[in-house]
PDB file of C-alpha atoms in Angstrom:
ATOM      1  CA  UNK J   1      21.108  -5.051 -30.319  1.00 69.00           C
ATOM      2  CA  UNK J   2      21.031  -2.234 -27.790  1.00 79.00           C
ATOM      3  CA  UNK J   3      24.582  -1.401 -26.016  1.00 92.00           C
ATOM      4  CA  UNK J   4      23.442  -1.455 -22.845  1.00 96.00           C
ATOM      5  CA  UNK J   5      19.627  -3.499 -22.241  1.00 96.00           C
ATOM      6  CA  UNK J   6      17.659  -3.509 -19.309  1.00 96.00           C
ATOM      7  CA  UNK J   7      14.134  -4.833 -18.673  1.00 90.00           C
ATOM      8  CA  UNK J   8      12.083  -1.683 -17.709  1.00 88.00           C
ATOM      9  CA  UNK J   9      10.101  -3.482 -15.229  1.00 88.00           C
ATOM     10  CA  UNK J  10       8.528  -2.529 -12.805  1.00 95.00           C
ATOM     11  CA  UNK J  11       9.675  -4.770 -10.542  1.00 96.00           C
ATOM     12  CA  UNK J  12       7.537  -5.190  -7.448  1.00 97.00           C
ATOM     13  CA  UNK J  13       8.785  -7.255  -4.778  1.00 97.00           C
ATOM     14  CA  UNK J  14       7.687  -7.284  -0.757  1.00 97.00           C
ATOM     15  CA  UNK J  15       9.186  -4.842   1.783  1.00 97.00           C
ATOM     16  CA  UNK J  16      12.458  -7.406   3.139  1.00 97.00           C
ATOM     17  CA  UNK J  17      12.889  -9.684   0.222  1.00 97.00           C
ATOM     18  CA  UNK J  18      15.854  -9.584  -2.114  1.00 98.00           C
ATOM     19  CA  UNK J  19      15.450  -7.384  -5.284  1.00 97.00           C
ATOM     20  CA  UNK J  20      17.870  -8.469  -8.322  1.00 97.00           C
ATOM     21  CA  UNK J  21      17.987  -5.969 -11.075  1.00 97.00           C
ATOM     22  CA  UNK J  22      19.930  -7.506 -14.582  1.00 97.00           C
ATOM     23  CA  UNK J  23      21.687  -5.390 -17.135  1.00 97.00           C
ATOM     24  CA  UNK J  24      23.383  -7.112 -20.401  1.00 97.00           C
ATOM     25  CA  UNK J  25      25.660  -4.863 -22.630  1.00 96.00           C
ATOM     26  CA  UNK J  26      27.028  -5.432 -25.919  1.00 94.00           C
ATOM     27  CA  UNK J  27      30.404  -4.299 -26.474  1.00 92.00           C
ATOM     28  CA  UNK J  28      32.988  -7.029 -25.182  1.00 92.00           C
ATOM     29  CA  UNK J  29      35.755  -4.388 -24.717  1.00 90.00           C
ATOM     30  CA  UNK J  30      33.889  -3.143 -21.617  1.00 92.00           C
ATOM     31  CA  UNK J  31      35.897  -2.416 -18.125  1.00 89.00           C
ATOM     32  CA  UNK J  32      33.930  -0.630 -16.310  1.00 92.00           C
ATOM     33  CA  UNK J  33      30.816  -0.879 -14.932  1.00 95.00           C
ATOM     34  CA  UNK J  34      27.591   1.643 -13.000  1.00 95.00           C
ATOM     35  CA  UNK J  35      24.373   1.269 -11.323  1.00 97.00           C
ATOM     36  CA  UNK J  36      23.023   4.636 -10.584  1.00 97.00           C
ATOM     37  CA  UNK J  37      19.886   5.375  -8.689  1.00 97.00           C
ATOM     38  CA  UNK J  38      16.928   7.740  -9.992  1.00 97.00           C
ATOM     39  CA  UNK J  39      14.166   8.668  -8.090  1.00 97.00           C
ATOM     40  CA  UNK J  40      11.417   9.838  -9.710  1.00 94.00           C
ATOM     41  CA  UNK J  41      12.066  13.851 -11.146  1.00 91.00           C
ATOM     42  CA  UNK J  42      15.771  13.495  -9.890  1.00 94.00           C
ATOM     43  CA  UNK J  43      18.796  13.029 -10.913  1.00 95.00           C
ATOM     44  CA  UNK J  44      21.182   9.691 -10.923  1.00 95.00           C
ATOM     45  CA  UNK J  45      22.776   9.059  -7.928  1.00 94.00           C
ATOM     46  CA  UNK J  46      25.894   6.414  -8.258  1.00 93.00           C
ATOM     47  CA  UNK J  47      25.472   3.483  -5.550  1.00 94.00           C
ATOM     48  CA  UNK J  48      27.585   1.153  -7.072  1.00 93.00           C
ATOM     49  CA  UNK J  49      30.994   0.536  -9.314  1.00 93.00           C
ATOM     50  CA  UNK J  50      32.431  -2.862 -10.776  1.00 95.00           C
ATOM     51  CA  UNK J  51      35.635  -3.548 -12.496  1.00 92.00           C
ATOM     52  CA  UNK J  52      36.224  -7.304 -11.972  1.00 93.00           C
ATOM     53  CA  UNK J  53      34.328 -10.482 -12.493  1.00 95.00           C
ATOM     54  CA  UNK J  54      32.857 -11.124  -9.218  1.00 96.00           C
ATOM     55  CA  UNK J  55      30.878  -9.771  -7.097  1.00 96.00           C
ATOM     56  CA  UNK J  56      31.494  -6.766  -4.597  1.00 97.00           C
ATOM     57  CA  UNK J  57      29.061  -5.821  -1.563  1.00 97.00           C
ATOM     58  CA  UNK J  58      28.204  -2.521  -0.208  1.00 96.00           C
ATOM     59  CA  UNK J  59      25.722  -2.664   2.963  1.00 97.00           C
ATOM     60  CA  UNK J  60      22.668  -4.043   1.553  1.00 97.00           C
ATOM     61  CA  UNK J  61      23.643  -3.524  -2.310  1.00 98.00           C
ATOM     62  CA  UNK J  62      25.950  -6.414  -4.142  1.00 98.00           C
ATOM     63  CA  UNK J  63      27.030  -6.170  -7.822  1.00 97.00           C
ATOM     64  CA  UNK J  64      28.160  -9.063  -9.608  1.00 97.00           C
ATOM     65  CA  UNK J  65      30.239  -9.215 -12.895  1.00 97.00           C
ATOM     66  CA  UNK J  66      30.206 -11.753 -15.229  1.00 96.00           C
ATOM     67  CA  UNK J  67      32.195 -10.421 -18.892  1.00 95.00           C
ATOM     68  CA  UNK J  68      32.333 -13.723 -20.423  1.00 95.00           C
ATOM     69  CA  UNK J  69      28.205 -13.252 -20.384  1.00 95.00           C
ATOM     70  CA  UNK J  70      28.495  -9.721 -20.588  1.00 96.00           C
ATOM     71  CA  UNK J  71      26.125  -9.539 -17.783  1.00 95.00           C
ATOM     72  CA  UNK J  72      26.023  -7.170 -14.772  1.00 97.00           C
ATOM     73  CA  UNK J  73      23.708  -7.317 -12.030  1.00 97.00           C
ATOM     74  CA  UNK J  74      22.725  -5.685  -8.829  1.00 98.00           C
ATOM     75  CA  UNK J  75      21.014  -7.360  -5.716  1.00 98.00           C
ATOM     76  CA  UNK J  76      19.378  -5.254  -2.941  1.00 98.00           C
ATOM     77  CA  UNK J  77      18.771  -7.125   0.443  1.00 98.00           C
ATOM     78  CA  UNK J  78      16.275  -6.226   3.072  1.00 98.00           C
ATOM     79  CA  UNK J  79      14.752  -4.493   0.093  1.00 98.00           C
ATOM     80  CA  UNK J  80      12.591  -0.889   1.646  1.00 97.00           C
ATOM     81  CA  UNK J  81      10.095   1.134   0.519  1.00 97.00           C
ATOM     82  CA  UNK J  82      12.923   3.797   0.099  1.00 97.00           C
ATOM     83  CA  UNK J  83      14.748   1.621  -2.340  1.00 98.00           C
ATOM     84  CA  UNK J  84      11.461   2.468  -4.937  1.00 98.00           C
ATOM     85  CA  UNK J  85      12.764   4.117  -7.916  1.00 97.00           C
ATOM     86  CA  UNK J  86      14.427   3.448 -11.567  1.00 97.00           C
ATOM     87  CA  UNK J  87      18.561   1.853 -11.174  1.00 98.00           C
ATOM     88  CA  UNK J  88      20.341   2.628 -14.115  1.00 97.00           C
ATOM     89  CA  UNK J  89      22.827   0.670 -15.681  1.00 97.00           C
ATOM     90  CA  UNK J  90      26.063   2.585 -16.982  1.00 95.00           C
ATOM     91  CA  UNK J  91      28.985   0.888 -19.467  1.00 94.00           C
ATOM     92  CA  UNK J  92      32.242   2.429 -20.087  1.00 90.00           C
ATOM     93  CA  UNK J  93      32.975   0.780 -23.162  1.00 82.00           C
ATOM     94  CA  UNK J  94      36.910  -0.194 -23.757  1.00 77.00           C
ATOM     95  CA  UNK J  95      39.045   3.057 -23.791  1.00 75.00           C
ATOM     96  CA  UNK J  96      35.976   5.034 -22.934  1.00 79.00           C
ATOM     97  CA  UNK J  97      35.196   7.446 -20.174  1.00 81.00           C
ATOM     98  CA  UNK J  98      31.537   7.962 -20.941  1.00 87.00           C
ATOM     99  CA  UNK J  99      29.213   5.399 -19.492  1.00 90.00           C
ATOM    100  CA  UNK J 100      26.269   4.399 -21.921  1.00 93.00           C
ATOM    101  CA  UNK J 101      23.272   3.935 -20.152  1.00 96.00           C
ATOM    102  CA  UNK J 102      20.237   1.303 -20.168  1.00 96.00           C
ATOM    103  CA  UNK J 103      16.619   2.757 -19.862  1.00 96.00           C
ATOM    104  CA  UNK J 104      16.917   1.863 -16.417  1.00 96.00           C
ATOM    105  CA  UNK J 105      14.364  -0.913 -14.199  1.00 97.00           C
ATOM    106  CA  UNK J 106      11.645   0.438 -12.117  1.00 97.00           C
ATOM    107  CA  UNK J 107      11.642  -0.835  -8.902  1.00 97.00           C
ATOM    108  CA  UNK J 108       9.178  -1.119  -6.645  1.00 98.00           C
ATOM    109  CA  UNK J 109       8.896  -2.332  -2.668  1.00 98.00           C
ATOM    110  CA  UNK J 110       5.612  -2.533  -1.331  1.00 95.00           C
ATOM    111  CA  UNK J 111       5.237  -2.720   2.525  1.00 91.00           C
TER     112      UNK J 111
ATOM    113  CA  UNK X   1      31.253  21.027  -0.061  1.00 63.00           C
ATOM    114  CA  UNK X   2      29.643  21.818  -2.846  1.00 74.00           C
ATOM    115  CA  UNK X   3      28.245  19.507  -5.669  1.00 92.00           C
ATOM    116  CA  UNK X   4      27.219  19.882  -9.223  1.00 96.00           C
ATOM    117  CA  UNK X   5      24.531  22.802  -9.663  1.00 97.00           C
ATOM    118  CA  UNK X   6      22.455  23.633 -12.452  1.00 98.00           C
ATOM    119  CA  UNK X   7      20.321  26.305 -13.319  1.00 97.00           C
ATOM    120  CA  UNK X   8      17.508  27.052 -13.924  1.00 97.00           C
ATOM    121  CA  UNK X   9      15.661  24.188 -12.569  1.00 97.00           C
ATOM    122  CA  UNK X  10      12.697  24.255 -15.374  1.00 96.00           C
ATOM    123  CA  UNK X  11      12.582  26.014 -18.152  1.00 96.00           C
ATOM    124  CA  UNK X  12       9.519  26.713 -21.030  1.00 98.00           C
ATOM    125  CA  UNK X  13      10.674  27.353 -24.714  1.00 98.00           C
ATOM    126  CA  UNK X  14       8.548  27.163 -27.588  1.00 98.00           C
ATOM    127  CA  UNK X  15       9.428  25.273 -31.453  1.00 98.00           C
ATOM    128  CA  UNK X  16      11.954  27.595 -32.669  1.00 98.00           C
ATOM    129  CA  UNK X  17      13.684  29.696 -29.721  1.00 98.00           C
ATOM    130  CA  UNK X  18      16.857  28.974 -28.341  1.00 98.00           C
ATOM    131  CA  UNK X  19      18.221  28.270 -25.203  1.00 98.00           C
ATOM    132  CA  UNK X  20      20.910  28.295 -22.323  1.00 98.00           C
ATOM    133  CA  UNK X  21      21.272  25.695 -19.678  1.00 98.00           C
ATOM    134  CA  UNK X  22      23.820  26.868 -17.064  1.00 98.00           C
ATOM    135  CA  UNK X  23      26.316  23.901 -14.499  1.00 98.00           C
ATOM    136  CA  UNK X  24      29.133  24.143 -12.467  1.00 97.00           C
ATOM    137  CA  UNK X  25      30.841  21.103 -11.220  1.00 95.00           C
ATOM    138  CA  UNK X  26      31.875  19.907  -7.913  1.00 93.00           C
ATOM    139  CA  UNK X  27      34.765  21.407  -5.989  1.00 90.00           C
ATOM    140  CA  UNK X  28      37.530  20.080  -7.711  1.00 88.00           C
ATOM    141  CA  UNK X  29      36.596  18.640 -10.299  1.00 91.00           C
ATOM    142  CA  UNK X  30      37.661  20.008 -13.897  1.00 91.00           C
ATOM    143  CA  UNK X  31      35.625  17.816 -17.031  1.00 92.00           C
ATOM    144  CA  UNK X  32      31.775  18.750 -17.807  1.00 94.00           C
ATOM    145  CA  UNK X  33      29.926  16.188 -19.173  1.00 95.00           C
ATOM    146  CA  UNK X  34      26.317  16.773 -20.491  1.00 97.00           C
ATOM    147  CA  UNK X  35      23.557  14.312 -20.962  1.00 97.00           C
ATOM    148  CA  UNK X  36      19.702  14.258 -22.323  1.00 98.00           C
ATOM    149  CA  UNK X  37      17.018  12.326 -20.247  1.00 97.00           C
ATOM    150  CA  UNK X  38      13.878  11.909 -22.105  1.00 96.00           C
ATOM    151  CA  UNK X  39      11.044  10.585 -20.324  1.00 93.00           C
ATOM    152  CA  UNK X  40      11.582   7.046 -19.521  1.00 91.00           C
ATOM    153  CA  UNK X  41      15.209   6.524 -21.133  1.00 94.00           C
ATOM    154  CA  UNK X  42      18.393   6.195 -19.606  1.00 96.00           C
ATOM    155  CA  UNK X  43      20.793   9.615 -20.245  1.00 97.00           C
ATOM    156  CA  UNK X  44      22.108  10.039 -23.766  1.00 97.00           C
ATOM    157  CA  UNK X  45      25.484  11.854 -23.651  1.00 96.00           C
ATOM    158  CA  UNK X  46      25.411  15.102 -25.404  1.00 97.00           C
ATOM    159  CA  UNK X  47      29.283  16.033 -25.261  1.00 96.00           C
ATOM    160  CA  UNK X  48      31.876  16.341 -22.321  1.00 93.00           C
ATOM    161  CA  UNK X  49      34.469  19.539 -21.770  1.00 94.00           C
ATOM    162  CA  UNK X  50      37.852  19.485 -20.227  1.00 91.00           C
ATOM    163  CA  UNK X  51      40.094  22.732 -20.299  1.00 89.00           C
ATOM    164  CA  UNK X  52      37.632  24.740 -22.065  1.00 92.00           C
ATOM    165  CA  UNK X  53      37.535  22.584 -25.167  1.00 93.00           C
ATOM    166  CA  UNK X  54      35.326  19.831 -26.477  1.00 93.00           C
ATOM    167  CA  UNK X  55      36.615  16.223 -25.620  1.00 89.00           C
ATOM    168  CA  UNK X  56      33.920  14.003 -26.807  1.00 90.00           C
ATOM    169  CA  UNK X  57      30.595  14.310 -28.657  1.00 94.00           C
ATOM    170  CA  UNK X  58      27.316  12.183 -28.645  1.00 94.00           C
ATOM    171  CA  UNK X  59      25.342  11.482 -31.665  1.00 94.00           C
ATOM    172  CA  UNK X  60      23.593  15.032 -31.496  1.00 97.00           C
ATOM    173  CA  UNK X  61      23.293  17.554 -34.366  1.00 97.00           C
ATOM    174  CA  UNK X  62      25.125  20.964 -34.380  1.00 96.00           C
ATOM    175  CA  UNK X  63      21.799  22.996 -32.627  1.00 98.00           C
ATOM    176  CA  UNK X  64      23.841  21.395 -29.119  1.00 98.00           C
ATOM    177  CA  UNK X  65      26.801  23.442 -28.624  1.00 97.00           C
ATOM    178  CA  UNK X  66      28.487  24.282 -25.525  1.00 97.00           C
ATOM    179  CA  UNK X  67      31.150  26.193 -23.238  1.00 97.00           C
ATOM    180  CA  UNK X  68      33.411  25.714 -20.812  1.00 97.00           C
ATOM    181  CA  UNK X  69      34.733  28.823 -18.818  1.00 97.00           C
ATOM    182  CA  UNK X  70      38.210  28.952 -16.887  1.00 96.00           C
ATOM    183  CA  UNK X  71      36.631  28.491 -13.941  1.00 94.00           C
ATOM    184  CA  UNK X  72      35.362  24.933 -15.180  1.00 95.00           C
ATOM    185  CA  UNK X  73      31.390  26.105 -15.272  1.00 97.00           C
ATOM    186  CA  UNK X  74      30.055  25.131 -18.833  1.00 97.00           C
ATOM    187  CA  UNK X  75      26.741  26.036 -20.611  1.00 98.00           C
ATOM    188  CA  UNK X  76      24.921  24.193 -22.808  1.00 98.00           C
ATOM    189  CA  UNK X  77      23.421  25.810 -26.169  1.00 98.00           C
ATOM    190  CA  UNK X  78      20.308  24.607 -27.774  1.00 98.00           C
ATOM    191  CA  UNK X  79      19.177  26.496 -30.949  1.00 97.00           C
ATOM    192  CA  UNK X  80      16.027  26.162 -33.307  1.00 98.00           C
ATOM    193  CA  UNK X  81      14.040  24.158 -30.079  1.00 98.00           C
ATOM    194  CA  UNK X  82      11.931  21.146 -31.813  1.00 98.00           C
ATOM    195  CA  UNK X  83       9.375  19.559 -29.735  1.00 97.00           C
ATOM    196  CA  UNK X  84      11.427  16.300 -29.388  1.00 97.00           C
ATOM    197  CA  UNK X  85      13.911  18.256 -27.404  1.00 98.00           C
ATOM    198  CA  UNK X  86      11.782  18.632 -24.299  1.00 98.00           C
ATOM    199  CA  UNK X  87      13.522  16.375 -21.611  1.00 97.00           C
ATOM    200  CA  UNK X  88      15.997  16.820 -18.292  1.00 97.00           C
ATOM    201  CA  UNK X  89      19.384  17.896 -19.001  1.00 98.00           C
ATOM    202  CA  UNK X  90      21.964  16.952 -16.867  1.00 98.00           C
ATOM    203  CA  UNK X  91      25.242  17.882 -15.887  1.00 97.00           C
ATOM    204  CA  UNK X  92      28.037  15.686 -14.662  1.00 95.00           C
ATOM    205  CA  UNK X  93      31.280  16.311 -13.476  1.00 94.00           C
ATOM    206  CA  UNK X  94      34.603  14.396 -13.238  1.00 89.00           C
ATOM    207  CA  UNK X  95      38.213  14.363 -12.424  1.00 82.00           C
ATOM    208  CA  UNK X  96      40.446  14.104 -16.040  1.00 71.00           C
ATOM    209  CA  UNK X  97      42.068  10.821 -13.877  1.00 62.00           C
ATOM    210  CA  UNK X  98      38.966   9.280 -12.291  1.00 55.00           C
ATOM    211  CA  UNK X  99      36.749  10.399 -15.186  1.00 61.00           C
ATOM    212  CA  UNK X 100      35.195   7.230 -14.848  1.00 70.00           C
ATOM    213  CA  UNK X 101      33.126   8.195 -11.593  1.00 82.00           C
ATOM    214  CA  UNK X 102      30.500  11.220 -13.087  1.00 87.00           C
ATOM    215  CA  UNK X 103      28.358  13.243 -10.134  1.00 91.00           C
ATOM    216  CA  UNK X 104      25.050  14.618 -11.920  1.00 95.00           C
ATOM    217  CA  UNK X 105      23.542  18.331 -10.533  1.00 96.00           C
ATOM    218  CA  UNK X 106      19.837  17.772 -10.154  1.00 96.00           C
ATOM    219  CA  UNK X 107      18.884  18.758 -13.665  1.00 97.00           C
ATOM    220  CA  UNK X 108      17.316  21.080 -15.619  1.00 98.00           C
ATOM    221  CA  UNK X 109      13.591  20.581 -16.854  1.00 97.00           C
ATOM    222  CA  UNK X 110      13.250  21.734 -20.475  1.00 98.00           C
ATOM    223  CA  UNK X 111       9.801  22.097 -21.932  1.00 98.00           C
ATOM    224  CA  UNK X 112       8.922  22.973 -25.790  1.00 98.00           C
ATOM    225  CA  UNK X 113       5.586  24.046 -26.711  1.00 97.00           C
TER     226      UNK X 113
END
């Protein structure tokens, strides 16, 4: 089993819709949590950080926690065409400062 | 203010040579991390620097070495190229407190022929 899985997609949804991007991980110590953004030939850009179950909202972007089903995920609302690229999902494992990362989901939003 | 920059921004090696990939961090910041990004993969940490010393280490063999100077720039090392080591290199950097947040510099390109 991978430390950190994501499904590499691509995801295509419609220009407005809601886009939800899942990430599992393996290591049950884990407290801390990334989704980056890549464009493509870039580098990752961090949109969003999670500590506690839950779920925490920035603008259009809203991460939600689960550790009992060691399960992050990431919602984008009024998905764009801008939002097209690959989100990254970064674990800090337990007593760890260095996220391990998925392969990342391609996303796509077609007009 | 400035952020994390790398240099150069590609680079073309062939099987064999080594090379020297360049970062320094953001204003303020103090820890160097260093990843590999292969095409289509998420970044594999390499090894991370804090007060000129090595912190942490990746799963990489010995040909990755690095630096860290006193102004908090780093270089990375790659000897005896293989093919397989043609990917984007990237450099983060941290604060030694909120080490948890890591700002990448835009990468360097690395091709071997």
């Amino acid at each position: 089993q991978k430390e950190v899985e994501q499904n590499s997609g691509p995801l295509s949804v419609p220009e407005g819709a809601i886009a939800s991007l899942n990430c599992t991980y393996s290591d049950r110590g884990s407290q801390s949590f990334f989704w980056y953004r890549q464009y493509s030939g870039k580098s990752p850009e961090l949109i969003m950080s999670i500590y506690s179950n839950g779920d925490k909202e920035d603008g259009r972007f809203t991460a939600q926690l689960n550790k009992a089903s060691q399960y992050v995920s990431l919602l984008i609302r009024d998905s764009q065409p801008s939002d097209s690229a690959t989100y990254l999902c970064a674990v800090n494992k337990g007593g760890s400062y260095i996220p391990t990362f998925g392969r990342g989901t391609s996303l796509i939003v077609h007009p | 203010d400035a952020g994390v920059t790398q240099s150069p921004t590609h680079l073309i090696k062939t099987r064999g040579q080594q090379v020297t990939l360049r970062c320094s961090p953001k204003s303020g910041h103090d820890t160097v991390s260093w990843y590999q990004q292969a095409l289509g993969q998420g970044p594999q940490f390499i090894f991370q620097y804090y007060e000129e010393e090595e912190r942490q280490r990746g799963n990489f063999p010995d040909r990755f070495s690095g630096h860290q100077f006193p102004n908090y720039s780093s270089e990375l090392n790659v000897n005896a190229l293989l093919l397989g080591d043609s990917a984007l290199y990237l450099c983060a950097s941290s604060l030694p407190q909120g080490a948890e947040t890591q700002y990448f510099g835009p990468g360097t390109r690395l091709l071997v022929l």
